[in-house]
Short mmCIF file of C-alpha atoms and ligand atoms in Angstrom, two decimals:
data_model
loop_
_atom_site.label_atom_id
_atom_site.label_comp_id
_atom_site.label_asym_id
_atom_site.label_seq_id
_atom_site.Cartn_x
_atom_site.Cartn_y
_atom_site.Cartn_z
CA MET C 10 -41.54 64.27 -142.33
CA PHE C 11 -40.93 63.97 -146.04
CA ASP C 12 -44.57 63.19 -146.79
CA GLU C 13 -45.51 66.67 -145.52
CA LEU C 14 -43.55 68.25 -148.36
CA ASP C 15 -46.00 67.25 -151.09
CA LEU C 16 -43.49 64.94 -152.67
CA ASP C 17 -44.57 61.97 -154.72
CA ASP C 18 -44.76 58.61 -152.92
CA ALA C 19 -41.93 57.32 -155.11
CA LEU C 20 -39.65 59.97 -153.67
CA VAL C 21 -40.87 59.64 -150.09
CA SER C 22 -40.24 55.88 -150.29
CA ALA C 23 -36.75 56.47 -151.68
CA CYS C 24 -35.96 58.80 -148.77
CA LYS C 25 -37.13 56.09 -146.36
CA GLU C 26 -35.07 53.51 -148.18
CA MET C 27 -32.02 55.75 -147.78
CA GLY C 28 -32.65 56.10 -144.06
CA PHE C 29 -33.68 59.78 -144.19
CA LYS C 30 -36.24 60.13 -141.40
CA LYS C 31 -37.01 63.81 -141.62
CA PRO C 32 -35.94 66.62 -143.92
CA THR C 33 -32.94 68.66 -142.82
CA GLY C 34 -33.26 72.44 -142.42
CA ILE C 35 -32.03 73.20 -145.89
CA GLN C 36 -34.38 70.61 -147.37
CA GLN C 37 -37.34 72.12 -145.51
CA GLN C 38 -36.52 75.52 -146.91
CA VAL C 39 -35.51 74.68 -150.45
CA ILE C 40 -37.99 71.98 -151.45
CA PRO C 41 -41.25 74.02 -151.16
CA ALA C 42 -39.69 77.12 -152.78
CA ALA C 43 -38.25 75.11 -155.64
CA MET C 44 -41.56 73.34 -156.15
CA GLU C 45 -43.14 76.76 -156.72
CA MET C 46 -40.68 77.10 -159.60
CA ARG C 47 -38.70 79.90 -157.97
CA ASP C 48 -34.99 80.20 -158.63
CA ILE C 49 -32.95 79.26 -155.58
CA LEU C 50 -29.85 80.83 -154.09
CA ALA C 51 -28.77 78.60 -151.24
CA SER C 52 -25.83 78.73 -148.91
CA ALA C 53 -25.35 75.19 -147.73
CA PRO C 54 -22.10 73.53 -146.77
CA THR C 55 -21.65 69.79 -147.23
CA GLY C 56 -23.19 67.73 -144.51
CA THR C 57 -26.44 69.70 -144.46
CA GLY C 58 -28.27 67.40 -146.87
CA LYS C 59 -27.92 69.90 -149.72
CA THR C 60 -27.75 67.25 -152.43
CA ALA C 61 -31.19 65.86 -151.67
CA ALA C 62 -32.42 69.45 -151.23
CA PHE C 63 -31.88 70.08 -154.93
CA LEU C 64 -32.47 66.57 -156.26
CA LEU C 65 -35.89 66.04 -154.69
CA PRO C 66 -37.67 69.10 -156.17
CA ALA C 67 -36.00 68.47 -159.53
CA LEU C 68 -37.26 64.89 -159.51
CA GLN C 69 -40.69 66.09 -158.45
CA PHE C 70 -40.71 68.46 -161.43
CA LEU C 71 -39.91 65.57 -163.77
CA LEU C 72 -42.72 63.52 -162.23
CA ASP C 73 -45.19 66.40 -162.52
CA ASN C 74 -44.24 67.13 -166.13
CA PRO C 75 -43.72 63.81 -167.85
CA ARG C 76 -42.38 64.07 -171.37
CA ARG C 77 -44.04 62.42 -174.31
CA ASP C 78 -40.97 61.21 -176.17
CA PRO C 79 -37.57 60.12 -175.02
CA GLY C 80 -34.94 62.79 -175.56
CA ALA C 81 -32.06 64.83 -174.26
CA CYS C 82 -31.33 65.81 -170.66
CA ARG C 83 -33.90 67.92 -168.75
CA VAL C 84 -32.08 68.48 -165.47
CA LEU C 85 -28.43 69.45 -165.63
CA ILE C 86 -26.31 69.53 -162.47
CA LEU C 87 -22.79 70.96 -162.54
CA THR C 88 -20.28 70.17 -159.83
CA PRO C 89 -16.67 71.35 -159.45
CA THR C 90 -15.01 67.95 -159.05
CA ARG C 91 -15.31 64.43 -160.37
CA GLU C 92 -15.81 62.93 -156.94
CA LEU C 93 -18.64 65.27 -156.14
CA ALA C 94 -20.21 64.53 -159.54
CA LEU C 95 -20.09 60.81 -158.78
CA GLN C 96 -21.63 61.31 -155.34
CA VAL C 97 -24.43 63.45 -156.67
CA PHE C 98 -25.02 60.89 -159.40
CA GLU C 99 -25.21 58.08 -156.81
CA GLN C 100 -27.75 60.08 -154.79
CA ALA C 101 -29.73 60.88 -157.92
CA LYS C 102 -29.92 57.17 -158.73
CA ALA C 103 -30.90 56.30 -155.16
CA LEU C 104 -33.60 58.98 -154.92
CA SER C 105 -35.02 58.06 -158.33
CA GLN C 106 -34.94 54.33 -157.69
CA PHE C 107 -38.75 54.05 -157.72
CA THR C 108 -39.13 56.14 -160.88
CA ARG C 109 -38.21 55.41 -164.48
CA PHE C 110 -35.81 58.30 -164.89
CA ASN C 111 -32.39 57.84 -166.42
CA CYS C 112 -29.47 59.50 -164.70
CA GLY C 113 -26.03 59.93 -166.16
CA VAL C 114 -22.67 61.38 -165.18
CA ILE C 115 -19.95 62.92 -167.32
CA THR C 116 -16.61 63.96 -165.91
CA GLY C 117 -13.07 64.42 -167.11
CA GLY C 118 -10.73 61.49 -166.58
CA ILE C 119 -13.21 58.99 -167.94
CA ASN C 120 -13.13 57.56 -171.46
CA TYR C 121 -14.63 60.02 -173.90
CA GLY C 122 -16.34 57.26 -175.89
CA THR C 123 -18.32 56.19 -172.82
CA ASP C 124 -19.77 59.72 -172.62
CA LYS C 125 -20.92 59.59 -176.22
CA ASP C 126 -22.84 56.37 -175.65
CA LEU C 127 -24.45 57.97 -172.61
CA LEU C 128 -25.39 61.17 -174.40
CA GLU C 129 -27.02 59.29 -177.22
CA GLN C 130 -29.41 57.63 -174.78
CA ASN C 131 -32.63 58.99 -173.42
CA LEU C 132 -31.47 61.01 -170.42
CA ASP C 133 -33.44 62.81 -167.72
CA ILE C 134 -30.77 63.94 -165.29
CA LEU C 135 -27.15 64.58 -166.08
CA VAL C 136 -24.47 65.36 -163.51
CA ALA C 137 -21.31 66.81 -165.02
CA THR C 138 -18.11 68.72 -164.38
CA PRO C 139 -18.04 71.93 -166.44
CA GLY C 140 -14.88 71.32 -168.49
CA ARG C 141 -15.84 68.00 -169.99
CA LEU C 142 -19.43 69.02 -170.57
CA PHE C 143 -18.32 72.12 -172.40
CA GLU C 144 -16.19 70.01 -174.75
CA HIS C 145 -19.34 68.09 -175.64
CA ILE C 146 -21.31 71.27 -176.18
CA GLU C 147 -18.63 72.60 -178.52
CA LYS C 148 -18.54 69.33 -180.45
CA GLU C 149 -22.33 69.38 -180.53
CA SER C 150 -22.56 66.00 -178.86
CA PHE C 151 -24.59 67.55 -176.03
CA ASP C 152 -27.77 69.49 -176.62
CA CYS C 153 -28.69 72.08 -173.97
CA ARG C 154 -32.01 73.06 -175.50
CA GLU C 155 -34.10 70.62 -173.52
CA ILE C 156 -32.69 71.60 -170.14
CA GLU C 157 -35.49 72.77 -167.90
CA ILE C 158 -33.72 72.87 -164.55
CA PHE C 159 -30.11 74.00 -164.25
CA ILE C 160 -28.36 73.34 -160.94
CA LEU C 161 -24.97 74.55 -159.78
CA ASP C 162 -23.55 72.68 -156.82
CA GLU C 163 -20.69 74.19 -154.79
CA ALA C 164 -20.63 77.27 -157.00
CA ASP C 165 -17.99 78.95 -154.84
CA ARG C 166 -15.58 76.13 -155.53
CA MET C 167 -16.39 76.16 -159.21
CA LEU C 168 -15.42 79.82 -159.25
CA ASP C 169 -12.27 79.17 -157.20
CA MET C 170 -11.28 76.54 -159.69
CA GLY C 171 -11.64 78.98 -162.56
CA PHE C 172 -14.80 77.53 -164.10
CA GLY C 173 -16.76 80.81 -163.95
CA GLY C 174 -16.45 81.60 -167.65
CA ILE C 175 -17.38 78.11 -168.80
CA VAL C 176 -20.33 77.90 -166.42
CA ASN C 177 -21.63 81.23 -167.71
CA GLN C 178 -21.39 79.93 -171.25
CA ILE C 179 -23.19 76.72 -170.34
CA ALA C 180 -25.89 78.81 -168.63
CA ALA C 181 -26.25 80.84 -171.83
CA GLU C 182 -26.59 77.65 -173.87
CA ALA C 183 -29.29 76.44 -171.48
CA ARG C 184 -31.25 79.67 -171.84
CA TRP C 185 -34.60 77.98 -172.39
CA ARG C 186 -34.54 76.57 -168.89
CA LYS C 187 -37.43 77.18 -166.51
CA GLN C 188 -35.50 77.27 -163.29
CA THR C 189 -32.01 77.59 -161.83
CA TYR C 190 -30.69 76.64 -158.41
CA LEU C 191 -27.33 77.86 -157.19
CA PHE C 192 -25.85 76.12 -154.16
CA SER C 193 -22.71 77.36 -152.54
CA ALA C 194 -20.97 76.62 -149.23
CA THR C 195 -20.98 80.34 -148.62
CA LEU C 196 -22.53 83.34 -150.34
CA GLU C 197 -19.93 85.71 -149.00
CA GLY C 198 -17.48 87.37 -151.32
CA GLY C 199 -18.28 89.30 -154.47
CA GLY C 200 -17.63 86.40 -156.82
CA VAL C 201 -20.64 84.26 -155.97
CA ALA C 202 -22.96 87.28 -155.65
CA ARG C 203 -22.06 88.53 -159.14
CA PHE C 204 -22.34 85.05 -160.57
CA ALA C 205 -25.75 84.62 -158.94
CA ARG C 206 -26.95 87.94 -160.37
CA ASP C 207 -25.96 86.85 -163.87
CA ILE C 208 -27.51 83.43 -163.71
CA LEU C 209 -30.55 83.60 -161.41
CA ASN C 210 -33.88 85.25 -161.92
CA ASP C 211 -35.41 86.79 -158.77
CA PRO C 212 -34.21 83.95 -156.54
CA ILE C 213 -35.36 82.96 -153.08
CA GLU C 214 -32.35 83.17 -150.84
CA VAL C 215 -31.89 80.40 -148.33
CA GLN C 216 -29.15 80.56 -145.72
CA ALA C 217 -28.78 77.26 -144.00
CA SER C 218 -25.50 76.86 -142.32
CA ALA C 219 -25.36 73.48 -140.69
CA THR C 220 -27.02 73.59 -137.32
CA ARG C 221 -25.48 71.78 -134.43
CA SER C 222 -27.94 68.95 -134.52
CA GLU C 223 -27.62 68.52 -138.26
CA GLN C 224 -23.89 68.46 -138.10
CA GLY C 225 -24.14 66.07 -135.23
CA LYS C 226 -22.01 66.59 -132.26
CA ILE C 227 -18.34 66.68 -133.12
CA LEU C 228 -16.19 66.02 -130.10
CA GLN C 229 -12.82 67.61 -130.56
CA TRP C 230 -9.62 67.25 -128.66
CA ILE C 231 -5.87 67.29 -129.11
CA HIS C 232 -2.94 65.20 -127.97
CA LEU C 233 0.40 66.91 -127.54
CA CYS C 234 3.25 64.93 -129.08
CA ASP C 235 6.94 64.98 -128.18
CA ASP C 236 8.19 63.95 -131.59
CA ALA C 237 7.35 61.93 -134.70
CA ALA C 238 7.74 58.56 -132.97
CA HIS C 239 5.47 59.59 -130.09
CA LYS C 240 2.93 60.86 -132.58
CA PHE C 241 2.86 57.59 -134.46
CA ALA C 242 2.52 55.63 -131.21
CA LEU C 243 -0.49 57.81 -130.30
CA LEU C 244 -2.05 57.26 -133.70
CA ARG C 245 -1.59 53.52 -133.45
CA HIS C 246 -3.14 53.50 -129.99
CA ILE C 247 -6.13 55.58 -131.10
CA LEU C 248 -6.68 53.45 -134.20
CA GLN C 249 -6.54 50.24 -132.24
CA ASN C 250 -8.66 51.35 -129.31
CA GLN C 251 -11.15 53.98 -130.36
CA VAL C 252 -11.84 54.03 -134.04
CA GLN C 253 -14.43 52.43 -136.26
CA THR C 254 -13.70 54.38 -139.44
CA ALA C 255 -11.28 57.24 -139.79
CA ILE C 256 -9.86 59.67 -142.25
CA VAL C 257 -6.33 60.61 -141.33
CA PHE C 258 -5.15 63.91 -142.77
CA VAL C 259 -1.53 64.67 -143.59
CA LYS C 260 -0.14 67.81 -145.12
CA THR C 261 1.82 66.55 -148.11
CA ARG C 262 2.15 63.60 -150.43
CA ASP C 263 5.53 62.75 -148.95
CA ARG C 264 4.05 62.69 -145.47
CA LEU C 265 1.29 60.44 -146.76
CA MET C 266 3.79 57.94 -148.19
CA GLU C 267 5.83 58.04 -145.00
CA LEU C 268 2.77 57.31 -142.87
CA ARG C 269 1.59 54.54 -145.18
CA GLY C 270 4.99 52.90 -144.88
CA LYS C 271 4.74 52.94 -141.07
CA LEU C 272 1.16 51.65 -141.02
CA ASP C 273 1.99 48.90 -143.51
CA SER C 274 4.95 47.77 -141.47
CA GLU C 275 2.64 47.50 -138.42
CA GLY C 276 0.08 45.56 -140.44
CA ILE C 277 -2.57 48.29 -140.10
CA ALA C 278 -4.76 48.11 -143.22
CA ASN C 279 -5.28 51.43 -144.95
CA CYS C 280 -6.13 52.99 -148.26
CA TYR C 281 -5.17 56.43 -149.45
CA LEU C 282 -5.89 59.33 -151.74
CA GLN C 283 -3.23 61.52 -153.17
CA GLY C 284 -3.44 64.34 -155.66
CA GLU C 285 -1.85 62.76 -158.70
CA MET C 286 -3.67 59.47 -158.72
CA PRO C 287 -5.44 57.97 -161.72
CA GLN C 288 -9.20 58.38 -161.48
CA ASP C 289 -9.93 54.66 -161.36
CA LYS C 290 -7.52 54.19 -158.44
CA ARG C 291 -9.13 57.08 -156.55
CA ASN C 292 -12.58 55.67 -157.14
CA LEU C 293 -11.45 52.25 -156.00
CA ALA C 294 -9.94 53.62 -152.78
CA ILE C 295 -13.13 55.55 -152.00
CA ALA C 296 -15.31 52.55 -152.85
CA ARG C 297 -13.28 50.22 -150.60
CA PHE C 298 -13.51 52.72 -147.77
CA LYS C 299 -17.20 53.34 -148.25
CA ALA C 300 -17.94 49.62 -148.38
CA GLY C 301 -16.18 49.23 -145.03
CA GLU C 302 -13.48 46.95 -146.50
CA VAL C 303 -10.81 49.26 -145.10
CA LYS C 304 -11.44 51.32 -141.99
CA LEU C 305 -8.71 53.84 -142.54
CA LEU C 306 -8.30 56.37 -145.32
CA ILE C 307 -5.22 58.58 -145.44
CA ALA C 308 -5.52 61.76 -147.45
CA THR C 309 -4.02 65.12 -148.20
CA ASP C 310 -6.38 68.11 -148.24
CA VAL C 311 -6.16 68.47 -152.00
CA ALA C 312 -6.87 64.81 -152.61
CA ALA C 313 -9.81 64.75 -150.22
CA ARG C 314 -11.75 67.60 -151.81
CA GLY C 315 -15.41 66.90 -152.23
CA ILE C 316 -15.46 63.36 -150.95
CA ASP C 317 -18.64 62.29 -149.23
CA VAL C 318 -18.06 59.49 -146.79
CA PRO C 319 -21.23 59.54 -144.75
CA ASP C 320 -20.32 57.83 -141.54
CA VAL C 321 -16.70 58.28 -140.51
CA SER C 322 -16.48 58.00 -136.77
CA HIS C 323 -13.16 59.88 -136.57
CA VAL C 324 -11.21 62.54 -138.35
CA ILE C 325 -7.58 62.52 -137.24
CA ASN C 326 -5.29 65.42 -137.99
CA TYR C 327 -1.93 63.68 -138.16
CA ASP C 328 -0.58 66.99 -139.35
CA MET C 329 -2.39 70.17 -138.39
CA PRO C 330 -3.88 71.97 -141.39
CA ARG C 331 -2.40 75.20 -142.70
CA THR C 332 -5.50 77.26 -141.80
CA ALA C 333 -8.42 77.14 -139.39
CA ASP C 334 -10.75 77.11 -142.35
CA ILE C 335 -9.23 73.85 -143.60
CA TYR C 336 -9.53 72.45 -140.08
CA LEU C 337 -13.27 73.05 -140.17
CA HIS C 338 -13.49 71.53 -143.59
CA ARG C 339 -11.62 68.42 -142.46
CA ILE C 340 -13.67 67.82 -139.32
CA GLY C 341 -16.89 68.32 -141.30
CA ARG C 342 -16.33 64.81 -142.61
CA THR C 343 -17.41 63.37 -139.31
CA GLY C 344 -20.65 63.99 -137.42
CA ARG C 345 -22.72 64.33 -140.58
CA ALA C 346 -26.48 64.44 -140.80
CA GLY C 347 -27.10 64.07 -137.09
CA LYS C 348 -24.48 61.44 -136.35
CA LYS C 349 -21.85 61.76 -133.67
CA GLY C 350 -18.26 62.31 -134.67
CA THR C 351 -14.86 62.78 -133.17
CA ALA C 352 -12.00 64.94 -134.41
CA ILE C 353 -8.58 64.34 -132.87
CA SER C 354 -5.52 66.44 -133.60
CA LEU C 355 -2.02 65.19 -132.90
CA VAL C 356 0.00 68.28 -132.26
CA GLU C 357 3.78 68.57 -132.24
CA ALA C 358 5.52 71.72 -131.00
CA HIS C 359 5.88 73.13 -134.51
CA ASP C 360 2.10 72.92 -135.02
CA ILE C 361 1.03 74.31 -131.66
CA ALA C 362 0.44 77.85 -132.91
CA MET C 363 -2.42 76.55 -135.02
CA VAL C 364 -4.41 75.47 -131.96
CA PRO C 365 -5.50 78.92 -130.68
CA LYS C 366 -6.24 79.97 -134.25
CA VAL C 367 -8.61 77.04 -134.66
CA GLU C 368 -10.15 77.75 -131.26
CA ARG C 369 -10.84 81.35 -132.20
CA TYR C 370 -12.22 80.38 -135.59
CA THR C 371 -14.54 77.64 -134.36
CA GLY C 372 -15.37 79.34 -131.08
CA GLU C 373 -14.69 76.09 -129.27
CA ALA C 374 -11.84 75.08 -127.01
CA LEU C 375 -9.71 72.15 -128.07
CA LYS C 376 -9.19 70.25 -124.86
CA ARG C 377 -5.89 68.52 -124.25
CA ARG C 378 -6.18 64.83 -123.58
CA VAL C 379 -3.61 62.38 -122.41
CA ILE C 380 -3.37 58.63 -122.91
CA GLU C 381 -1.96 57.33 -119.65
CA GLU C 382 0.68 55.01 -121.13
CA LEU C 383 1.67 57.54 -123.78
CA LYS C 384 1.96 60.74 -121.76
CA PRO C 385 4.05 63.44 -123.41
CA LYS C 386 7.44 63.86 -121.73
CA HIS C 387 7.78 67.51 -122.55
CA LYS C 388 5.60 70.20 -121.15
CA ALA C 389 3.30 71.90 -123.58
CA PRO C 390 4.93 74.96 -125.07
CA LYS C 391 3.28 78.13 -123.89
CA LEU C 392 0.37 79.00 -126.12
CA PRO C 393 -0.45 82.53 -127.13
CA ALA C 394 -3.06 84.18 -124.91
CA LYS C 395 -6.57 82.76 -125.12
CA LYS C 396 -9.55 84.44 -126.68
CA LYS C 397 -11.08 85.91 -123.53
CA LYS C 398 -7.93 87.67 -122.42
CA ALA C 399 -6.79 88.77 -125.84
CA PRO C 400 -9.26 91.56 -126.65
CA GLY C 401 -8.76 93.29 -123.28
CA LYS C 402 -5.02 93.17 -123.61
CA LYS C 403 -5.10 94.34 -127.16
CA SER C 404 -7.40 97.25 -126.49
CA ALA C 405 -5.27 98.28 -123.56
CA ALA C 406 -2.25 98.25 -125.82
CA LYS C 407 -4.13 100.23 -128.44
CA LYS C 408 -5.19 102.84 -125.89
CA LYS C 409 -1.58 103.33 -124.89
CA VAL C 410 -0.58 103.87 -128.49
CA LYS C 411 -3.37 106.39 -128.89
CA LYS C 412 -2.37 108.27 -125.75
CA LYS C 413 1.18 108.58 -127.01
CA LYS C 414 -0.08 110.25 -130.15
P1 AMP Q 10 -24.88 66.43 -148.33
O1 AMP Q 10 -24.94 67.69 -147.52
O2 AMP Q 10 -25.81 66.43 -149.48
O3 AMP Q 10 -23.45 66.11 -148.74
O4 AMP Q 10 -25.39 65.23 -147.40
C1 AMP Q 10 -24.66 64.76 -146.31
C2 AMP Q 10 -25.12 63.37 -145.88
O5 AMP Q 10 -26.41 63.44 -145.28
C3 AMP Q 10 -25.25 62.41 -147.04
O6 AMP Q 10 -24.59 61.21 -146.68
C4 AMP Q 10 -26.73 62.17 -147.19
O7 AMP Q 10 -27.01 60.87 -147.62
C5 AMP Q 10 -27.26 62.43 -145.80
N1 AMP Q 10 -28.65 63.00 -145.76
C6 AMP Q 10 -29.21 63.86 -146.62
N2 AMP Q 10 -30.47 64.19 -146.24
C7 AMP Q 10 -30.71 63.53 -145.11
C8 AMP Q 10 -31.84 63.45 -144.21
N3 AMP Q 10 -32.96 64.13 -144.44
N4 AMP Q 10 -31.73 62.65 -143.14
C9 AMP Q 10 -30.59 61.95 -142.89
N5 AMP Q 10 -29.49 61.97 -143.69
C10 AMP Q 10 -29.54 62.76 -144.78
#
């Protein structure tokens, strides 16, 4: 229960208002440690409740240490993408709804003038993407000296996107801070570890990969498809018979446009996200989808980065992803925070090799399902040997090679 975490009533009520019944694993671990003013190094993928895990103790700090005069930002949160910044900002507003704190967001792609107005206000919490914030620091329109808590969200992605240098400079500017939290989907790989060493001071390390129950149960299966027309017929059937809300993933922009054309001609309402889309159009598509106006969102992997859509019932892989890792990322958009989700992959012959790779990576079998009136005509192509058999065979082969030597 949230009231067992020593959080202020204003925050406990906000959690209730948002429908959070009990803290997730990562929240249970991070909140008490952060409230003792320790630095935090947390590995927490999306879907674990990581955002509230860093927002709640930061808000509690602001409540415990009220400031006398209005002034510049005290809690700075950096995120790799605009969408993530907007989601964190929305959660910050929701969790602080019973307090008087001001939250703001600054990202690229939004009118520069609007930022200036924001930065001139009294501000308690600012969520920002590193590039745009750094421009403000250089132009001296943002003052880092009052930052007391510095939070990095999805640090691994920030590094991947080449923001490491800028983030280090922002951290140096915010050197009077009292506390730093670094959240990353994974702590593996030298990059994040080095980054953490530079930025954190004797952190508590929290490893909370999403547990089954937190992730919810994701049912996964595949349908084998004869060709493009069969695949579309399967999609249409699934959309019309099984789905409440779905994200449909395709591999390229061209594929996205092609699929939109087909859906439009069938009168199936949809919205979409593609890489090169003006920010306001992206926001509008996400808002329409989140509000339930449209039940279907089509996206490429690039375009869908960092989007939080809390309750999609289905993720549909219209095209299989390039890697098993992307598969896991895609299906993580369903079955969040304890809800049930379904991930369906529509697999043509040219994508079949991806199936055993995904099975090995996730450790779960992808069962084949058939829709009676849309049975595939062709037999499934023979898949490479399954996990259980593979190691034995391989080691036997290896032994032979060794013997020859
Ligand atoms: P996150 O990992 O921060 O992206 O959160 C994933 C989803 O879980 C978001 O939609 C949150 O609103 C939701 N959430 C966060 N904490 C809780 C909680 N304690 N109980 C239920 N849902 C939560």
